[in-house]
């Protein structure tokens, strides 16, 4: 067994159950600490965290900033719009620049699947994938799991319905890996054009008798028995052509409203990674229902999870070992 601490967080795929559980336990501690208003300003004192976002972000970028600051790191967010990256500098030139600056933790978001991986091979810093193309968004899956755990007390044995644009969603991919790893059943629900055909042969873990990942092209069937309903945005920026007739049509068949939510268990949680398109994949009646929606808590848990990730990687970093 590989017991070397991990230097980067690039994907949920390939992580061990104990690594995931340790991060979730630590994040739960940070969630409690954040609510009590206490901070841990010394932990990352002297460390430099750089946020390198090539794609738009609100929640992820600000929560990494906040997480770094709460732990005492020097935090810098590079705006791609005003940097040399816009003047044609390659990702590898950028990596060399960051190395010269002795950055310790590098948070990267990029439209190319594999970009974080590539940077991890070229920089000395610990790299955290904050979303690469349609590949993975590991901290989102961790914060989703923490939110579910806080409400349901477990992941094993739950049924989580992930609905909408699965094909272009790195959030869906990371969640499928994490939820099946922790023994949940995942229902993927959406129109055939938005669910990749290879979905059941991607190596996603299947249970011995029942498959752990099942595909449904109907909300009533896909939501039946669900403990959690996770809605996804249509990732228009990643589509070569329009894959659905119209937003109105889409909402009629696939948008979550109070009526469709009745297909799920009566205590099912409603989740969404944001940004939401109200009236397209989700109705305000459910998105803002405090009895069912945990969307705001997902944002809160995002800070706690990112503190746990920064803490864990900093302890394992080359610099810490010096
Ligand atoms: N914020 C998430 C992501 O970056 C989901 C989305 O954009 O719809 O993947």
Coordinates of C-alpha atoms and ligand atoms in Angstrom, one line a residue:
X1 CA 0.0 0.0 0.0
X2 CA 1.2 3.5 -0.9
X3 CA 1.5 5.4 2.4
X4 CA 3.3 8.4 1.0
X5 CA 1.2 11.5 1.6
X6 CA -0.3 13.0 -1.5
X7 CA 1.4 16.1 -3.0
X8 CA -1.4 17.1 -5.4
X9 CA -5.2 16.9 -5.5
X10 CA -6.0 16.3 -9.2
X11 CA -8.9 13.9 -9.2
X12 CA -11.1 11.8 -7.0
X13 CA -10.4 8.8 -9.2
X14 CA -7.4 7.1 -7.8
X15 CA -7.8 8.3 -4.3
X16 CA -8.2 5.8 -1.5
X17 CA -11.3 5.6 0.7
X18 CA -9.1 6.4 3.7
X19 CA -7.7 9.6 2.0
X20 CA -11.3 10.7 1.2
X21 CA -12.5 9.9 4.7
X22 CA -9.6 11.7 6.4
X23 CA -10.3 14.9 4.3
X24 CA -14.0 14.8 5.1
X25 CA -13.2 14.4 8.9
X26 CA -10.8 17.3 8.8
X27 CA -13.3 19.4 6.8
X28 CA -16.0 18.7 9.3
X29 CA -13.7 20.1 12.0
X30 CA -13.1 23.2 9.9
X31 CA -16.8 23.6 9.4
X32 CA -17.4 23.7 13.1
X33 CA -14.4 26.0 13.6
X34 CA -15.7 28.4 10.9
X35 CA -19.2 28.5 12.5
X36 CA -17.6 29.3 15.9
X37 CA -15.8 32.3 14.3
X38 CA -12.3 31.0 15.3
X39 CA -9.5 30.8 12.8
X40 CA -6.2 29.0 12.5
X41 CA -4.1 31.8 11.1
X42 CA -0.7 30.2 11.9
X43 CA -1.0 26.9 10.0
X44 CA 0.0 28.2 6.6
X45 CA 2.0 31.3 7.7
X46 CA 4.8 31.9 5.2
X47 CA 3.1 29.7 2.5
X48 CA 2.1 31.2 -0.8
X49 CA -1.1 30.2 -2.5
X50 CA -1.7 31.2 -6.1
X51 CA -5.2 30.9 -7.7
X52 CA -4.8 30.5 -11.5
X53 CA -8.2 30.6 -13.1
X54 CA -8.5 30.4 -16.9
X55 CA -12.2 30.0 -16.7
X56 CA -14.9 32.0 -14.9
X57 CA -15.6 31.2 -11.2
X58 CA -17.3 32.7 -8.3
X59 CA -17.7 30.2 -5.5
X60 CA -14.6 28.1 -6.1
X61 CA -12.1 31.0 -6.5
X62 CA -13.4 33.0 -3.6
X63 CA -13.6 30.0 -1.3
X64 CA -10.0 29.0 -2.0
X65 CA -9.0 32.6 -1.3
X66 CA -10.9 32.6 1.9
X67 CA -9.6 29.1 2.9
X68 CA -6.0 30.2 2.3
X69 CA -6.4 33.4 4.3
X70 CA -8.2 31.7 7.2
X71 CA -5.1 29.4 7.5
X72 CA -2.7 32.3 7.3
X73 CA -1.2 31.9 3.8
X74 CA -0.3 34.7 1.4
X75 CA -3.0 34.4 -1.2
X76 CA -2.7 35.8 -4.7
X77 CA -5.3 35.5 -7.5
X78 CA -3.9 35.8 -11.0
X79 CA -6.4 37.3 -13.4
X80 CA -5.8 35.6 -16.7
X81 CA -7.5 38.6 -18.5
X82 CA -4.6 40.9 -17.5
X83 CA -1.7 38.4 -17.4
X84 CA 0.8 37.4 -20.1
X85 CA -1.2 34.2 -20.6
X86 CA -3.4 36.3 -22.7
X87 CA -0.4 37.4 -24.8
X88 CA 0.1 33.8 -25.9
X89 CA 2.3 32.5 -23.0
X90 CA 1.9 28.7 -22.9
X91 CA 0.8 26.9 -19.8
X92 CA 4.4 25.5 -19.4
X93 CA 5.9 29.0 -19.5
X94 CA 3.4 30.0 -16.9
X95 CA 4.5 27.0 -14.8
X96 CA 8.2 28.1 -15.1
X97 CA 7.2 31.6 -13.9
X98 CA 5.3 30.2 -10.9
X99 CA 8.3 28.0 -10.0
X100 CA 10.6 31.0 -10.0
X101 CA 8.2 32.7 -7.6
X102 CA 8.4 29.7 -5.2
X103 CA 4.7 29.3 -4.9
X104 CA 3.7 26.5 -2.5
X105 CA 0.1 25.8 -3.4
X106 CA -1.3 26.3 -6.9
X107 CA -5.1 26.1 -7.5
X108 CA -5.8 25.8 -11.2
X109 CA -9.0 25.9 -13.3
X110 CA -8.8 25.4 -17.0
X111 CA -11.0 24.5 -19.9
X112 CA -8.7 21.6 -21.0
X113 CA -9.2 18.2 -19.4
X114 CA -5.8 17.3 -18.0
X115 CA -4.4 20.8 -17.6
X116 CA -4.0 20.5 -13.8
X117 CA -2.2 17.2 -14.3
X118 CA 0.2 18.7 -16.8
X119 CA 1.0 21.6 -14.5
X120 CA 1.6 19.2 -11.6
X121 CA 4.4 17.6 -13.6
X122 CA 6.1 20.9 -14.2
X123 CA 5.8 22.9 -11.0
X124 CA 7.2 22.3 -7.6
X125 CA 4.1 23.5 -5.8
X126 CA 1.2 21.2 -4.7
X127 CA -1.4 21.5 -7.5
X128 CA -5.1 21.5 -6.7
X129 CA -7.5 20.9 -9.6
X130 CA -10.3 23.4 -9.3
X131 CA -12.0 22.0 -12.5
X132 CA -10.4 20.9 -15.7
X133 CA -12.7 20.8 -18.8
X134 CA -15.1 17.9 -18.5
X135 CA -12.7 15.8 -16.5
X136 CA -12.9 16.4 -12.7
X137 CA -13.7 18.9 -10.0
X138 CA -12.6 17.0 -6.9
X139 CA -13.2 19.7 -4.2
X140 CA -16.8 20.0 -5.4
X141 CA -17.4 16.3 -4.9
X142 CA -15.8 16.5 -1.4
X143 CA -18.0 19.4 -0.4
X144 CA -21.1 17.7 -1.7
X145 CA -20.2 14.6 0.3
X146 CA -19.6 16.6 3.4
X147 CA -23.0 18.4 3.0
X148 CA -24.8 15.0 2.5
X149 CA -23.0 13.5 5.5
X150 CA -24.1 16.4 7.7
X151 CA -27.7 15.8 6.9
X152 CA -27.9 12.0 6.4
X153 CA -25.1 10.9 8.7
X154 CA -23.8 8.4 6.0
X155 CA -23.1 8.0 2.3
X156 CA -23.2 4.2 2.1
X157 CA -26.6 2.8 1.1
X158 CA -27.9 6.2 -0.1
X159 CA -29.3 6.7 -3.6
X160 CA -28.1 10.0 -5.3
X161 CA -29.8 11.1 -8.5
X162 CA -27.5 13.4 -10.6
X163 CA -29.7 15.1 -13.2
X164 CA -29.1 17.1 -16.4
X165 CA -26.0 17.6 -18.4
X166 CA -23.9 14.7 -17.3
X167 CA -21.9 14.6 -20.5
X168 CA -20.1 17.9 -20.0
X169 CA -20.0 17.9 -16.2
X170 CA -16.8 17.5 -14.3
X171 CA -18.9 17.8 -11.1
X172 CA -20.8 14.6 -12.1
X173 CA -17.6 12.7 -12.9
X174 CA -16.0 13.5 -9.5
X175 CA -19.2 12.7 -7.7
X176 CA -19.7 9.4 -9.4
X177 CA -16.2 8.3 -8.3
X178 CA -16.6 9.6 -4.8
X179 CA -20.1 8.4 -4.1
X180 CA -19.6 4.9 -5.5
X181 CA -16.3 4.6 -3.6
X182 CA -18.2 5.3 -0.4
X183 CA -20.9 2.7 -1.5
X184 CA -23.8 4.9 -2.6
X185 CA -25.9 4.1 -5.6
X186 CA -25.9 6.8 -8.4
X187 CA -28.7 7.4 -10.8
X188 CA -27.7 9.5 -13.8
X189 CA -30.8 11.1 -15.2
X190 CA -31.2 13.2 -18.4
X191 CA -31.9 13.1 -22.1
X192 CA -29.8 10.7 -24.2
X193 CA -27.9 13.6 -25.8
X194 CA -26.6 14.8 -22.4
X195 CA -25.5 11.4 -21.1
X196 CA -22.2 9.9 -22.5
X197 CA -22.9 6.6 -24.2
X198 CA -19.8 5.0 -22.6
X199 CA -21.1 5.8 -19.1
X200 CA -21.6 2.3 -17.9
X201 CA -18.3 1.1 -19.3
X202 CA -16.1 3.8 -17.8
X203 CA -14.9 1.5 -15.1
X204 CA -17.1 3.0 -12.5
X205 CA -17.4 0.5 -9.8
X206 CA -20.3 -1.9 -10.0
X207 CA -21.7 -3.7 -7.0
X208 CA -21.8 -7.4 -7.0
X209 CA -25.5 -7.8 -7.7
X210 CA -26.9 -4.4 -8.5
X211 CA -25.0 -1.9 -10.6
X212 CA -23.8 1.1 -8.6
X213 CA -24.4 3.5 -11.5
X214 CA -27.6 3.3 -13.5
X215 CA -28.9 5.5 -16.3
X216 CA -32.5 6.9 -16.6
X217 CA -34.0 8.9 -19.4
X218 CA -37.1 9.8 -17.3
X219 CA -37.3 11.9 -14.2
X220 CA -40.0 9.8 -12.5
X221 CA -37.9 6.6 -12.8
X222 CA -34.6 8.3 -12.1
X223 CA -35.7 10.1 -8.9
X224 CA -37.6 7.1 -7.5
X225 CA -36.1 6.3 -4.1
X226 CA -33.5 9.1 -4.3
X227 CA -32.2 10.4 -0.9
X228 CA -30.4 13.3 -2.8
X229 CA -31.3 15.1 -6.0
X230 CA -28.3 16.9 -7.5
X231 CA -29.2 19.2 -10.4
X232 CA -26.6 20.3 -13.0
X233 CA -26.3 23.3 -15.2
X234 CA -26.3 22.9 -19.0
X235 CA -22.7 23.6 -19.9
X236 CA -23.4 25.4 -23.1
X237 CA -19.8 26.7 -23.3
X238 CA -18.6 23.1 -23.8
X239 CA -21.2 22.1 -26.4
X240 CA -20.3 22.1 -30.1
X241 CA -23.9 22.4 -31.1
X242 CA -27.2 22.8 -29.3
X243 CA -28.2 19.4 -27.7
X244 CA -31.6 20.3 -26.4
X245 CA -34.6 21.9 -28.2
X246 CA -35.2 25.0 -26.0
X247 CA -34.8 26.1 -22.4
X248 CA -38.6 25.9 -21.9
X249 CA -38.9 22.4 -23.3
X250 CA -35.9 21.4 -21.2
X251 CA -37.5 22.7 -18.0
X252 CA -40.7 20.9 -18.8
X253 CA -39.1 17.5 -19.0
X254 CA -35.9 17.8 -16.9
X255 CA -36.2 20.9 -14.7
X256 CA -36.7 20.2 -11.0
X257 CA -39.8 21.7 -9.5
X258 CA -42.0 20.8 -6.5
X259 CA -44.0 18.3 -8.7
X260 CA -41.0 16.4 -9.9
X261 CA -39.4 16.4 -6.5
X262 CA -42.3 14.3 -5.3
X263 CA -40.8 11.4 -7.2
X264 CA -37.9 11.3 -4.8
X265 CA -38.1 10.3 -1.1
X266 CA -40.1 12.7 1.0
X267 CA -36.9 13.7 2.9
X268 CA -34.7 14.0 -0.2
X269 CA -32.1 16.8 -0.2
X270 CA -31.9 19.2 -3.2
X271 CA -28.4 20.2 -4.3
X272 CA -26.8 22.2 -7.1
X273 CA -23.1 23.1 -7.5
X274 CA -23.9 26.5 -9.0
X275 CA -24.2 28.7 -10.9
X276 CA -27.9 27.9 -11.2
X277 CA -30.0 28.7 -14.2
X278 CA -33.4 29.2 -12.6
X279 CA -36.3 28.2 -14.8
X280 CA -34.0 25.9 -16.9
X281 CA -32.7 23.0 -14.7
X282 CA -34.3 24.2 -11.4
X283 CA -37.2 26.2 -10.2
X284 CA -36.9 28.8 -7.5
X285 CA -39.6 27.0 -5.5
X286 CA -37.3 24.2 -4.7
X287 CA -33.9 26.0 -5.0
X288 CA -34.9 28.4 -2.2
X289 CA -37.0 25.9 -0.1
X290 CA -35.1 25.8 3.3
X291 CA -36.8 22.5 4.1
X292 CA -35.3 20.7 1.1
X293 CA -32.5 22.8 -0.4
X294 CA -28.9 22.6 0.9
X295 CA -27.5 24.7 -1.9
X296 CA -26.3 27.5 0.5
X297 CA -24.8 25.0 2.8
X298 CA -22.8 23.5 -0.1
X299 CA -21.2 26.9 -0.5
X300 CA -20.4 27.1 3.2
X301 CA -18.9 23.5 3.2
X302 CA -16.8 24.6 0.2
X303 CA -14.7 26.8 2.4
X304 CA -14.3 24.0 5.1
X305 CA -13.3 21.4 2.5
X306 CA -10.8 23.7 0.8
X307 CA -9.2 24.5 4.2
X308 CA -8.9 20.7 4.8
X309 CA -7.3 20.2 1.4
X310 CA -4.8 23.1 1.8
X311 CA -3.9 22.0 5.3
X312 CA -3.4 18.3 4.2
X313 CA -1.3 19.2 1.1
X314 CA 0.8 21.8 2.9
X315 CA 1.7 19.2 5.6
X316 CA 2.8 16.8 2.8
X317 CA 4.6 19.4 0.8
X318 CA 8.3 19.4 -0.1
X319 CA 8.7 22.6 1.8
X320 CA 7.2 21.1 5.0
X321 CA 9.7 18.3 4.8
X322 CA 12.7 20.7 4.6
Ligands
LIG1 N1 -19.2 25.4 -11.0 C1 -19.2 24.0 -11.5 C2 -18.0 23.8 -12.4 O1 -17.1 24.6 -12.5 C3 -20.5 23.7 -12.2 C4 -20.9 24.6 -13.4 O2 -20.1 25.4 -13.8 O3 -22.0 24.4 -13.8 O4 -17.9 22.8 -13.0

